[in-house]
JSON list of C-alpha atoms and ligand atoms in Angstrom, two decimals:
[
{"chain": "A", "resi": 23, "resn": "UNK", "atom": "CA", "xyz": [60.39, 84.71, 278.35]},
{"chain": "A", "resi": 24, "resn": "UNK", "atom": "CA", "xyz": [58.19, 87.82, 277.45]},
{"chain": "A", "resi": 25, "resn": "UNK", "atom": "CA", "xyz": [59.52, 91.37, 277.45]},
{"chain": "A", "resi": 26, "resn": "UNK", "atom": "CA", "xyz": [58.36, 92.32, 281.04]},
{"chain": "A", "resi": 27, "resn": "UNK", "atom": "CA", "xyz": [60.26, 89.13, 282.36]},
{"chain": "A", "resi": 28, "resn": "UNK", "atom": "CA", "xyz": [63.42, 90.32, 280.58]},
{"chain": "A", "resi": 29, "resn": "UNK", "atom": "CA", "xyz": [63.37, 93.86, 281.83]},
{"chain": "A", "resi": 30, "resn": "UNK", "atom": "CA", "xyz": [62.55, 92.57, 285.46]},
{"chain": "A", "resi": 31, "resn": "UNK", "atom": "CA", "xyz": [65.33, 90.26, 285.27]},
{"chain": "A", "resi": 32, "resn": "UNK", "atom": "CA", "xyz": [67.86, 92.75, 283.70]},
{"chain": "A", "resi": 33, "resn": "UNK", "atom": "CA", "xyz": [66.88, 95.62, 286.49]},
{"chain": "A", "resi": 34, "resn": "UNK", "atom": "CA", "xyz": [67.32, 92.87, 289.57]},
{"chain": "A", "resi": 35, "resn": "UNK", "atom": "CA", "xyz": [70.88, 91.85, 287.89]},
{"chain": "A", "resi": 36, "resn": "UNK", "atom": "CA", "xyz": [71.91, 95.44, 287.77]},
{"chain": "A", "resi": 37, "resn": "UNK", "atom": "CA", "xyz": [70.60, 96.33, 291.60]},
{"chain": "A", "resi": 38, "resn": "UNK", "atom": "CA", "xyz": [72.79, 93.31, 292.45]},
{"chain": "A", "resi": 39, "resn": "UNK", "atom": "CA", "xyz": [75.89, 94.93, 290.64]},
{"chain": "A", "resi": 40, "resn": "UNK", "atom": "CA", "xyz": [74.96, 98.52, 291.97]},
{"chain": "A", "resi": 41, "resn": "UNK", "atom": "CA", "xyz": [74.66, 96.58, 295.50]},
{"chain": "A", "resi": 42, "resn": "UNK", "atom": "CA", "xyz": [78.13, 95.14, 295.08]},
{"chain": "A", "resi": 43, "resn": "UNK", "atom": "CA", "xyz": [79.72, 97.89, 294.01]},
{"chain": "A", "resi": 44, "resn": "UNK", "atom": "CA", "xyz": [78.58, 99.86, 296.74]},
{"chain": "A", "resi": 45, "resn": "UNK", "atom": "CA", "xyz": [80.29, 96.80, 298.91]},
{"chain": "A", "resi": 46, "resn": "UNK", "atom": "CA", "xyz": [83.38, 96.96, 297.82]},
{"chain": "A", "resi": 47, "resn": "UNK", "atom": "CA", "xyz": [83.79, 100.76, 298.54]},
{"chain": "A", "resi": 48, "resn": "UNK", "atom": "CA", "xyz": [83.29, 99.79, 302.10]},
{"chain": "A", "resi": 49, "resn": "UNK", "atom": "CA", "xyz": [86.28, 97.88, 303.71]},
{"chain": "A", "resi": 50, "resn": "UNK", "atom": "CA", "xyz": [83.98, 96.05, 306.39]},
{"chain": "A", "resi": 51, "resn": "UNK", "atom": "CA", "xyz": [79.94, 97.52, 307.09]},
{"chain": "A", "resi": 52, "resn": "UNK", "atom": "CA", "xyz": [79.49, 99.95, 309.80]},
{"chain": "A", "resi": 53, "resn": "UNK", "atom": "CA", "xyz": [78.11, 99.01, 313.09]},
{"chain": "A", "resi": 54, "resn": "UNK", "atom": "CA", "xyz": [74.70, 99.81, 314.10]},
{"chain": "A", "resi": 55, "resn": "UNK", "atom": "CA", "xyz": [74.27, 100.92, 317.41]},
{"chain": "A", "resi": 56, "resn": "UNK", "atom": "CA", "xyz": [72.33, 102.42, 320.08]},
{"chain": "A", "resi": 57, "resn": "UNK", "atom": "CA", "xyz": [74.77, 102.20, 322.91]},
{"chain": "A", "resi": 58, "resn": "UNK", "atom": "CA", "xyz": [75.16, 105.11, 325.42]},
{"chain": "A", "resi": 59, "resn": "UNK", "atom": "CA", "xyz": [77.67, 104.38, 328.32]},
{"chain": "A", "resi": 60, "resn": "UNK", "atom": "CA", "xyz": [76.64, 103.41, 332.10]},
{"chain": "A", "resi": 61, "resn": "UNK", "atom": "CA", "xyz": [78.55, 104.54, 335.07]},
{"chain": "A", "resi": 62, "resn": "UNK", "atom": "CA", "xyz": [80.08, 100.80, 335.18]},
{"chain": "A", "resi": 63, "resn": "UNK", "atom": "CA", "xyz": [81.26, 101.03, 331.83]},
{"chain": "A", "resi": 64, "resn": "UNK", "atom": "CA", "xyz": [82.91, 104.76, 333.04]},
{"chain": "A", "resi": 65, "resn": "UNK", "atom": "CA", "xyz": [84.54, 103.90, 336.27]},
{"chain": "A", "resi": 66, "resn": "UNK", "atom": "CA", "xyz": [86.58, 101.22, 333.86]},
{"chain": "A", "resi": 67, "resn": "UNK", "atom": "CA", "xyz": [88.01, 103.66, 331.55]},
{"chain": "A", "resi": 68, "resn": "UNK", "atom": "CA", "xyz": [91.29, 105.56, 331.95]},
{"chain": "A", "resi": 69, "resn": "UNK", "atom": "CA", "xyz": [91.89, 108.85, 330.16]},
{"chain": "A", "resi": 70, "resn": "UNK", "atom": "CA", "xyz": [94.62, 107.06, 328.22]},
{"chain": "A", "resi": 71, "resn": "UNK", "atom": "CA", "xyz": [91.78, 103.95, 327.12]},
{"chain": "A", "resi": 72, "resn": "UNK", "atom": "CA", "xyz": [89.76, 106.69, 326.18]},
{"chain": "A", "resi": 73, "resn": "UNK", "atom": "CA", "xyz": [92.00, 108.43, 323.88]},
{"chain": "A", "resi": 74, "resn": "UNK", "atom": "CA", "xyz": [92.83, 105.17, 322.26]},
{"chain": "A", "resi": 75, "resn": "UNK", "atom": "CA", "xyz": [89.43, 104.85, 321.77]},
{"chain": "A", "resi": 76, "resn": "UNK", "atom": "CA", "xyz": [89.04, 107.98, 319.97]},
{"chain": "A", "resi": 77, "resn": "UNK", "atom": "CA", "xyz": [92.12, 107.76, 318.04]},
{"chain": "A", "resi": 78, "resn": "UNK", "atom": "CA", "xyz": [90.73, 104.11, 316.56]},
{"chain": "A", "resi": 79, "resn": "UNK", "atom": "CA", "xyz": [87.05, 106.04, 315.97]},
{"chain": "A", "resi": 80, "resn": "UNK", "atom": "CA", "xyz": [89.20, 108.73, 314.00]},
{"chain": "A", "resi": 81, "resn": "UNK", "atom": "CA", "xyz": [90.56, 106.36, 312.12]},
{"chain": "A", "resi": 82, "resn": "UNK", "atom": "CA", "xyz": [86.85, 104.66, 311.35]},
{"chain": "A", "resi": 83, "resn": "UNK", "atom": "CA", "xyz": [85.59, 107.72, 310.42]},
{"chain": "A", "resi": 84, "resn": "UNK", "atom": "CA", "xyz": [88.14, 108.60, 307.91]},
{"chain": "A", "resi": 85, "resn": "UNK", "atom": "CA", "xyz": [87.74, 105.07, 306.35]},
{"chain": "A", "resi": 86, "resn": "UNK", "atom": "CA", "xyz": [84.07, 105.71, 306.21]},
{"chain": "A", "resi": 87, "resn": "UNK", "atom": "CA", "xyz": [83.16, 102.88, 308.24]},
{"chain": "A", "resi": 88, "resn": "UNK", "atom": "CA", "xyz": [81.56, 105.16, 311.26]},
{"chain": "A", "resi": 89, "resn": "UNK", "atom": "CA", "xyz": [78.65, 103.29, 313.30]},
{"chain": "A", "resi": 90, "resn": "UNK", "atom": "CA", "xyz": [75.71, 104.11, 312.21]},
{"chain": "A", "resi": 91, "resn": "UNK", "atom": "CA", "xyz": [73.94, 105.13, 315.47]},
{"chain": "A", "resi": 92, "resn": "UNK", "atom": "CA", "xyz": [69.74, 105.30, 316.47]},
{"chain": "A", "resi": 93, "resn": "UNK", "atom": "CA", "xyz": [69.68, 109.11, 317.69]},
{"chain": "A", "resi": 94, "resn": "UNK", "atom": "CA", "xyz": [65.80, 108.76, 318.85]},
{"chain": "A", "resi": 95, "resn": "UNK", "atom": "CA", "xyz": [67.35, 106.11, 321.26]},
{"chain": "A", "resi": 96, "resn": "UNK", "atom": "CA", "xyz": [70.42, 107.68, 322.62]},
{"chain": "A", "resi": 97, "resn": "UNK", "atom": "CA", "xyz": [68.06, 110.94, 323.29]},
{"chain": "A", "resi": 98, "resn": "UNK", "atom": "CA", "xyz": [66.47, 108.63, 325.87]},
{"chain": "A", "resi": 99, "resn": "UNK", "atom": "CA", "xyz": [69.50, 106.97, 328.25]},
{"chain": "A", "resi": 100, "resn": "UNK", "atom": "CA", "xyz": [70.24, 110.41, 329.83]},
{"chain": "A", "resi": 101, "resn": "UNK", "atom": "CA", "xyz": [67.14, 110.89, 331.68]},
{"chain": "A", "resi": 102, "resn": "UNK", "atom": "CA", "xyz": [68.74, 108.38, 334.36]},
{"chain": "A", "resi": 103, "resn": "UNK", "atom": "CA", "xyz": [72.00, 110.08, 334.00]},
{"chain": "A", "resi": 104, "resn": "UNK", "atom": "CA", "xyz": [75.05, 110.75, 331.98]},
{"chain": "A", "resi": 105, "resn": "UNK", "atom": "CA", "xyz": [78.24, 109.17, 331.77]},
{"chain": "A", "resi": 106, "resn": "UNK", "atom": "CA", "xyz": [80.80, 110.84, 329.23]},
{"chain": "A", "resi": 107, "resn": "UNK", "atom": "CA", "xyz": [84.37, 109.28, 328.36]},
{"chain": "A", "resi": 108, "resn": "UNK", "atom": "CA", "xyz": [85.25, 112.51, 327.59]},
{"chain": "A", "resi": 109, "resn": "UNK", "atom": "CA", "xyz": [85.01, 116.52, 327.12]},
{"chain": "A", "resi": 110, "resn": "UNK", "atom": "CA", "xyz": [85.90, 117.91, 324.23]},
{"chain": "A", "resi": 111, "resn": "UNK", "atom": "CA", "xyz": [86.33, 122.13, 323.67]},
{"chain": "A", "resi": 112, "resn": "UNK", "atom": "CA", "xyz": [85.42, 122.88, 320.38]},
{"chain": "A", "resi": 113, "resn": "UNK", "atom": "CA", "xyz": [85.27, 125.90, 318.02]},
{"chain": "A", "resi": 114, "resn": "UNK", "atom": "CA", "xyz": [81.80, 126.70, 316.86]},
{"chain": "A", "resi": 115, "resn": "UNK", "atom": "CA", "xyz": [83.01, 127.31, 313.55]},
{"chain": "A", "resi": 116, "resn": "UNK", "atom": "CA", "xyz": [84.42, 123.82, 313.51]},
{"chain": "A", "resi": 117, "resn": "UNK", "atom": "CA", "xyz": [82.09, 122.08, 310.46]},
{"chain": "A", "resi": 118, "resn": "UNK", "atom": "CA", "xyz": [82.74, 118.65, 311.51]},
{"chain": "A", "resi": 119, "resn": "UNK", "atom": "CA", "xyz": [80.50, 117.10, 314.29]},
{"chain": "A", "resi": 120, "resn": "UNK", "atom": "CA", "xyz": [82.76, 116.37, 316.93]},
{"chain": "A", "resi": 121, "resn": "UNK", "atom": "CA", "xyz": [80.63, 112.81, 317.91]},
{"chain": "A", "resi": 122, "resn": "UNK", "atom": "CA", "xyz": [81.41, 112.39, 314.03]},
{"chain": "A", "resi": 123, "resn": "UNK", "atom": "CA", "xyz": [85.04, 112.81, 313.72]},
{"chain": "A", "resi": 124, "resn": "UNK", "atom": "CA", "xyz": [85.59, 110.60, 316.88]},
{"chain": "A", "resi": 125, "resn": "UNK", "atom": "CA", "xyz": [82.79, 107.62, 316.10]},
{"chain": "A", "resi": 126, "resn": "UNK", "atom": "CA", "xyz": [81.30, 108.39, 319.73]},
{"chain": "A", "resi": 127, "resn": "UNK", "atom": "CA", "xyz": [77.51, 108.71, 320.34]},
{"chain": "A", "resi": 128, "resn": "UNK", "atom": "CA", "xyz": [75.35, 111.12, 322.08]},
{"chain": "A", "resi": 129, "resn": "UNK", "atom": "CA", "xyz": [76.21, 111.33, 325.81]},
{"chain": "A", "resi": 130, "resn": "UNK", "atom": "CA", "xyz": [79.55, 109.40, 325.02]},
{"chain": "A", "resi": 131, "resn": "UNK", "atom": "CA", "xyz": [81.02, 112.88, 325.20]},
{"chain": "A", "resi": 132, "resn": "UNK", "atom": "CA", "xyz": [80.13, 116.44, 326.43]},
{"chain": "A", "resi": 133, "resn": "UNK", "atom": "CA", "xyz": [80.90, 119.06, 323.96]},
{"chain": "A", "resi": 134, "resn": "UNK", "atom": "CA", "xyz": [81.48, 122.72, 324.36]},
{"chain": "A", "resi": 135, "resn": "UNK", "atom": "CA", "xyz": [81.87, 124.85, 321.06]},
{"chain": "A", "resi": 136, "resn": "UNK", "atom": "CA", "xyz": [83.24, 128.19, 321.98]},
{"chain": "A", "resi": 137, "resn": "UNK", "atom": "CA", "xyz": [84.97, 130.65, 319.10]},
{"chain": "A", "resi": 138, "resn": "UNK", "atom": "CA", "xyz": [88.94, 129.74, 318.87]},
{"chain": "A", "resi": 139, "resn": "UNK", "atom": "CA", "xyz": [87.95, 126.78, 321.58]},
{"chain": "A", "resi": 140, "resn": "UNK", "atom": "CA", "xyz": [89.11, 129.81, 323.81]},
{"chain": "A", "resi": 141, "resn": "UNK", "atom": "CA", "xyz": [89.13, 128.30, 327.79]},
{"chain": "A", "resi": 142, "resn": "UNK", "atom": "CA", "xyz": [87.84, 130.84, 329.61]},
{"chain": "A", "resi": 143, "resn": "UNK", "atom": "CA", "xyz": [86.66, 131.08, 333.50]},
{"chain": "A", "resi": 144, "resn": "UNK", "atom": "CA", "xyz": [83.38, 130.11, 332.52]},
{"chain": "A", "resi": 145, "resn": "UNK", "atom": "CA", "xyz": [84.22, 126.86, 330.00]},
{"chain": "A", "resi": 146, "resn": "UNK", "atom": "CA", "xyz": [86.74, 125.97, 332.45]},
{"chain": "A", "resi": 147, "resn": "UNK", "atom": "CA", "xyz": [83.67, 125.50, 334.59]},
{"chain": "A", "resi": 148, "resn": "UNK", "atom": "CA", "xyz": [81.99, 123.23, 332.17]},
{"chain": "A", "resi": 149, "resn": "UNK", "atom": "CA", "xyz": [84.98, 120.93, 332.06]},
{"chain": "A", "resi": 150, "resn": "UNK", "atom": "CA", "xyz": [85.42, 120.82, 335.88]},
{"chain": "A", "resi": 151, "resn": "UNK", "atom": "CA", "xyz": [81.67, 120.06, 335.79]},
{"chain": "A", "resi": 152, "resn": "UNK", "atom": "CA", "xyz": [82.55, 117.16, 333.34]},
{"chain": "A", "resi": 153, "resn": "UNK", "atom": "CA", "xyz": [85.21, 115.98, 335.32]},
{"chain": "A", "resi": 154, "resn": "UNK", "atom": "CA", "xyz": [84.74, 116.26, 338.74]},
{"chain": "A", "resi": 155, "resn": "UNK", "atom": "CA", "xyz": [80.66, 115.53, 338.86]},
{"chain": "A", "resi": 156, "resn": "UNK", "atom": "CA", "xyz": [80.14, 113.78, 335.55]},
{"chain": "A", "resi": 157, "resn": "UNK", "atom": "CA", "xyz": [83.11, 111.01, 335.68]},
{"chain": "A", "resi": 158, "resn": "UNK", "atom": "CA", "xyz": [85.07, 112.25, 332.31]},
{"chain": "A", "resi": 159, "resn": "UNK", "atom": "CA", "xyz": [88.39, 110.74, 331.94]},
{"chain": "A", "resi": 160, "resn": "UNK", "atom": "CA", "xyz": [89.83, 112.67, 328.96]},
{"chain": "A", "resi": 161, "resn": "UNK", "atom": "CA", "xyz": [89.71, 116.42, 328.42]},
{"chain": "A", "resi": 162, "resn": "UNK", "atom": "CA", "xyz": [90.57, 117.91, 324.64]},
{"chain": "A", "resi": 163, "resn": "UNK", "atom": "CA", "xyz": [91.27, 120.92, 323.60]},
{"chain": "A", "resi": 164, "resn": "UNK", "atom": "CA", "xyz": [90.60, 121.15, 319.38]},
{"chain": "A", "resi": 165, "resn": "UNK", "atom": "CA", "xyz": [91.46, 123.43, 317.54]},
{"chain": "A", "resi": 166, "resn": "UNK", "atom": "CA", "xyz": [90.97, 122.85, 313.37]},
{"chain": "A", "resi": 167, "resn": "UNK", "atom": "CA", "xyz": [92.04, 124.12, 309.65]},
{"chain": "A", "resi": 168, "resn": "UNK", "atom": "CA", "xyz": [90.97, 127.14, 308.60]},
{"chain": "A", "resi": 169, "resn": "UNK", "atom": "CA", "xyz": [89.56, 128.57, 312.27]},
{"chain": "A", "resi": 170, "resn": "UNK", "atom": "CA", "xyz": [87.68, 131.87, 311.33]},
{"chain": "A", "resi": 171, "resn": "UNK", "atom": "CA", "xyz": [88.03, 133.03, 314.79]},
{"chain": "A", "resi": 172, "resn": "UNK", "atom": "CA", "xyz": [91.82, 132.33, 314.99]},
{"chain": "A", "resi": 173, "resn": "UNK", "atom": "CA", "xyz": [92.04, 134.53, 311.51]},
{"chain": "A", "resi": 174, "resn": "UNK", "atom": "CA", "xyz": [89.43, 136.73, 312.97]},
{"chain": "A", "resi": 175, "resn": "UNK", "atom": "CA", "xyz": [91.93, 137.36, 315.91]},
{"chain": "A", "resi": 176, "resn": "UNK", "atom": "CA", "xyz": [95.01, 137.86, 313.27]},
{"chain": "A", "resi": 177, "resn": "UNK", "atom": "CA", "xyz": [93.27, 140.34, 311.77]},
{"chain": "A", "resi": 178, "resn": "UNK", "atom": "CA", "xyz": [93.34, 142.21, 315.12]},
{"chain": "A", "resi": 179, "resn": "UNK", "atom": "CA", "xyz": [89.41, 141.82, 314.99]},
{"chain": "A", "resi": 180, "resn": "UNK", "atom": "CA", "xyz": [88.29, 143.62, 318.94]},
{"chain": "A", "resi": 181, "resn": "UNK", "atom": "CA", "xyz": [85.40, 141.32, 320.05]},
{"chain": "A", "resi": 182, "resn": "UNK", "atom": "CA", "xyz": [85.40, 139.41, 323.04]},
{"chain": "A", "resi": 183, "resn": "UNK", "atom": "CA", "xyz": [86.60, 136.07, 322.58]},
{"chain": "A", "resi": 184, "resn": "UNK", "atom": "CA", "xyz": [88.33, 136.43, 319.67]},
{"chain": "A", "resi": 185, "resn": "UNK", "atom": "CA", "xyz": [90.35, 139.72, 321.04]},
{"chain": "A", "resi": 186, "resn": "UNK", "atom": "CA", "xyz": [91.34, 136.71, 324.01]},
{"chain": "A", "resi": 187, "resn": "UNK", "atom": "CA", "xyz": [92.72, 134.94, 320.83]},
{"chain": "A", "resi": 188, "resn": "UNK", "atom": "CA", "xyz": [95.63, 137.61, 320.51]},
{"chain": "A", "resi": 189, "resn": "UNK", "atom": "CA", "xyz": [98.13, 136.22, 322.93]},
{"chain": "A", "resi": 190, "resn": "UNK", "atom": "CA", "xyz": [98.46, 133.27, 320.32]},
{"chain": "A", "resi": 191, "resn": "UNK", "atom": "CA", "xyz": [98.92, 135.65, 317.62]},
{"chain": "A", "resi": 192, "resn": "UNK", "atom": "CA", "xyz": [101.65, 137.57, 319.88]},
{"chain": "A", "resi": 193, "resn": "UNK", "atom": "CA", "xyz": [103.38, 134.69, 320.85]},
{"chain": "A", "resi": 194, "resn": "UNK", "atom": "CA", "xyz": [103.43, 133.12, 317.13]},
{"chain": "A", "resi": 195, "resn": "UNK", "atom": "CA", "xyz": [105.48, 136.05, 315.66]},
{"chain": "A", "resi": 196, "resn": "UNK", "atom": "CA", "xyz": [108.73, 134.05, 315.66]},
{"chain": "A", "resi": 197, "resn": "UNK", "atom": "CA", "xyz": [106.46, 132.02, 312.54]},
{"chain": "A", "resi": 198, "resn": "UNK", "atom": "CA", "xyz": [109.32, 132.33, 309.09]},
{"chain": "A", "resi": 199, "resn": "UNK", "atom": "CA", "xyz": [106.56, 133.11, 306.13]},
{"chain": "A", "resi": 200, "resn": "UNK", "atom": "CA", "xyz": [103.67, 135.39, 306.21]},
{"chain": "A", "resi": 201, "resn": "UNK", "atom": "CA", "xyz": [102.13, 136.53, 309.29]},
{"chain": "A", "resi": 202, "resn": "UNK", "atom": "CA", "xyz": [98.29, 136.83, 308.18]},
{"chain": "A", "resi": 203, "resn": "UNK", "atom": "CA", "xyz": [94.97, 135.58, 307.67]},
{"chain": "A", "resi": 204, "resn": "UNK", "atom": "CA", "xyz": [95.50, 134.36, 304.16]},
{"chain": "A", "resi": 205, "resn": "UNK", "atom": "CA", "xyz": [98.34, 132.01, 304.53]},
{"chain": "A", "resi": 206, "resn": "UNK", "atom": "CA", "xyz": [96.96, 129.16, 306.13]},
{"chain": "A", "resi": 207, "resn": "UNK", "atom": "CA", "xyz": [100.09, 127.65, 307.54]},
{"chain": "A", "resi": 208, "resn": "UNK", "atom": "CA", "xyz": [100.23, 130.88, 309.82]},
{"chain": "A", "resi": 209, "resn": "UNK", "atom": "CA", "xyz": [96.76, 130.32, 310.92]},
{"chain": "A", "resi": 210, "resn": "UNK", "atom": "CA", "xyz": [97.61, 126.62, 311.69]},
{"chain": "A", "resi": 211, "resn": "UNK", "atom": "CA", "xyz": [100.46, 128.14, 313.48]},
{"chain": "A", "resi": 212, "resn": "UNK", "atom": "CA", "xyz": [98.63, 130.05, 315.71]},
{"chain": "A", "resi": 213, "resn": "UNK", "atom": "CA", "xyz": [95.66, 127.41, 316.34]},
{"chain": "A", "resi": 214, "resn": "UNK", "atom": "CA", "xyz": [98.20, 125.25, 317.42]},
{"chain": "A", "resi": 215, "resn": "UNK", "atom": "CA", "xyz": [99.61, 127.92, 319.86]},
{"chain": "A", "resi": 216, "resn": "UNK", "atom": "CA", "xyz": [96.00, 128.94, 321.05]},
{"chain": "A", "resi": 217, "resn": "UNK", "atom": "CA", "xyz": [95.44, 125.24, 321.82]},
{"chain": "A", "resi": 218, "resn": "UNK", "atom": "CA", "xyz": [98.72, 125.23, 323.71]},
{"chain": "A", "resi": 219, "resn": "UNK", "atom": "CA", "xyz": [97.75, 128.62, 325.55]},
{"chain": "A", "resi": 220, "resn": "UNK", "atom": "CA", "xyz": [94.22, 126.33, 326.29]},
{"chain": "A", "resi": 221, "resn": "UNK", "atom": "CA", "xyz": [95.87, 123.79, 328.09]},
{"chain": "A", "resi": 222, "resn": "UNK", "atom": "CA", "xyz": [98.26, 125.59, 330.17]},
{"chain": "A", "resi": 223, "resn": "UNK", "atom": "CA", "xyz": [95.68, 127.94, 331.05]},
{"chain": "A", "resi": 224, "resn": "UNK", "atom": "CA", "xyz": [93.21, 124.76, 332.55]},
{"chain": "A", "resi": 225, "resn": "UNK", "atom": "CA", "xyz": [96.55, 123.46, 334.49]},
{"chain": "A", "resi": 226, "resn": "UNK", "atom": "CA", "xyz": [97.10, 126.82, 335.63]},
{"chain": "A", "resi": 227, "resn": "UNK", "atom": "CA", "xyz": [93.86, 128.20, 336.86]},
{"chain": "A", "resi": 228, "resn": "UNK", "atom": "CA", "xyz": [92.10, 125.03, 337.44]},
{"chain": "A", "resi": 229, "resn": "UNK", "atom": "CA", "xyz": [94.05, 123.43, 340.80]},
{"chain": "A", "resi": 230, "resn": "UNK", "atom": "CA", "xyz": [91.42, 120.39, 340.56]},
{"chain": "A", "resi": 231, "resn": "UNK", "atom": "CA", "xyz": [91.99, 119.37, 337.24]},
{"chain": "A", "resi": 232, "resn": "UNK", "atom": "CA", "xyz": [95.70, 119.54, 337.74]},
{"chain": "A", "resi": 233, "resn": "UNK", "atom": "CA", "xyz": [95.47, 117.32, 340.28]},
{"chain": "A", "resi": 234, "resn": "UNK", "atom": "CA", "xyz": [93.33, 114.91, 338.80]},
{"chain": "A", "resi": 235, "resn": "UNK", "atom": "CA", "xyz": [95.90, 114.79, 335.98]},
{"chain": "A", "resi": 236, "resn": "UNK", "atom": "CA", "xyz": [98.58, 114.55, 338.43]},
{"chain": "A", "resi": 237, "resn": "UNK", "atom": "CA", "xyz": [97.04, 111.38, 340.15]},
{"chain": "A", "resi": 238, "resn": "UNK", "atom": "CA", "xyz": [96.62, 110.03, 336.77]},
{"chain": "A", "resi": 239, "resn": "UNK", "atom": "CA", "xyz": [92.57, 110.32, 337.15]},
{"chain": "A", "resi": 240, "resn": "UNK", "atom": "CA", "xyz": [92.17, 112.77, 334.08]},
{"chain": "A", "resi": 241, "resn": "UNK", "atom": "CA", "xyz": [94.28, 112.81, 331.11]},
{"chain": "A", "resi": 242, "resn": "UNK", "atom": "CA", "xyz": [94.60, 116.85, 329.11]},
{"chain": "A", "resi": 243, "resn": "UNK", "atom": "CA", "xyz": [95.55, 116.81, 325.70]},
{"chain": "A", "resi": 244, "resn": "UNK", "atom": "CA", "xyz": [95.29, 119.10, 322.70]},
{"chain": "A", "resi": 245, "resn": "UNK", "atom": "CA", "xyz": [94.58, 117.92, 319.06]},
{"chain": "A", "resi": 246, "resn": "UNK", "atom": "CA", "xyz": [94.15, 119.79, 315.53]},
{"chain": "A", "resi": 247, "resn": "UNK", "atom": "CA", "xyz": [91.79, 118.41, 313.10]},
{"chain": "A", "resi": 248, "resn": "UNK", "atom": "CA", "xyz": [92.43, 118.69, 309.25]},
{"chain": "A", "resi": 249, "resn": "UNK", "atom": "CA", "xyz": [88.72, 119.78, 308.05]},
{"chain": "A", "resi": 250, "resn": "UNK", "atom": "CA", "xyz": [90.16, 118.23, 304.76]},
{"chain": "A", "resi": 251, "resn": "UNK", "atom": "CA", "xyz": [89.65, 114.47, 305.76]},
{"chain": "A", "resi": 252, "resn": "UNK", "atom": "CA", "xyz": [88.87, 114.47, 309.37]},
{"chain": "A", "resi": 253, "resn": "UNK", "atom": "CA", "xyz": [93.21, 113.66, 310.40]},
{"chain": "A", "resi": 254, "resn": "UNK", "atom": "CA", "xyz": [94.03, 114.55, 314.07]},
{"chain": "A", "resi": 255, "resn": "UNK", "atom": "CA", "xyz": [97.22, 115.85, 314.88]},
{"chain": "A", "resi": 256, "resn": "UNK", "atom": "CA", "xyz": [98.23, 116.05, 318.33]},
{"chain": "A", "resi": 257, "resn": "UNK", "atom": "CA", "xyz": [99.91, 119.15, 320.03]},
{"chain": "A", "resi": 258, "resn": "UNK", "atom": "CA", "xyz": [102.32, 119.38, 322.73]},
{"chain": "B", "resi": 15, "resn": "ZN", "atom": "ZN1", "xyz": [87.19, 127.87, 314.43]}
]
């Protein structure tokens, strides 16, 4: 065997073990997919399925074993219409994709990113939109870690949404520690409380979705997510 032969042979041997490696760091390979739901699929799910199904896609993406999805082809589906599982309120300064954190593809979900995930009359527009016209079983209110706008709003900063922020902030003084921007357990506090603020606020001012949740046709719930590792906590 000449030299080239040797050094062929010795760089295919260590793809292989480079290959394997990477293997083993996986627990199973992702799914590749190009799926984007039909109204069939839609009129199937409850809101309860559907947060099952997000909870197991949370747990997927914090293994690291997301589906890997075709974009170009999901961009496509729409134009005969759109069939989300789901709308999720968002912060803009959330830095996790919310398709991401849950495994869900384009169209799977309509998302609205709004500072502090603040429900306002217009947002709670967009989710009556997404409910009552688009077939969405599961409304979610997120807030997550280290929310600039929620610390933005402790700081008594006087700008539109995030001055809407302050009623969390108010009603989180009873917090035992310190009551500002720096100590992050505060500002989980009151991202928890804003969520909680969220929620009431859609049951409140929204007689539709109330009784959509009442008839068991919607389910509301509020979640926090760690930016950390993608973890969901849910809020009551
Ligand atoms: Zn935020």
């Amino acid at each position: 065997m000449n030299m080239k032969k040797i050094i062929l042979l010795s760089l295919l041997v260590c793809g292989m073990a480079i290959s394997c490696k990477k293997s083993e760091n996986r627990k199973t390979q992702p799914k590749i997919s190009s799926h984007v739901m039909t109204k069939e699929q839609q009129d199937k799910l409850t809101g309860e399925e559907v947060l099952k199904d997000f909870i197991e896609g949370n747990k997927r993406f914090q293994d690291g074993i997301a589906t890997m999805r075709d974009h170009t082809k999901h961009t496509r589906p729409p134009v005969t219409g759109q069939f989300p599982k789901a709308v999720v309120i968002s912060c803009i300064d959330n830095s996790v994709p919310v398709e991401d954190i849950f495994d869900q593809g384009l169209g799977n979900i309509f998302v609205g990113g709004v500072a502090g995930n603040f429900v306002d009359e217009d947002v709670l527009g967009s989710i009556e939109f997404a409910c009552v016209v688009a077939g969405a079983k599961l409304v979610m209110v997120m807030g997550h870690q280290q929310c600039g706008a929620v610390k933005a709003a402790i700081d008594n900063v006087r700008l539109g949404t995030i001055y809407k922020i302050r009623p969390a902030v108010n009603i989180s003084l009873s917090f035992t520690g310190d009551k500002n921007s720096k100590n992050s357990e505060f500002v989980k506090f009151v991202s928890e409380n804003n969520v909680r603020i969220a929620l009431n606020d859609i049951r409140k001012k929204s007689p539709i979705l109330k009784e959509m949740e009442d008839n068991g046709k919607i389910k509301i719930v509020g979640a926090f997510c760690s930016l950390t590792d993608g973890t969901l906590e849910f809020i009551k």
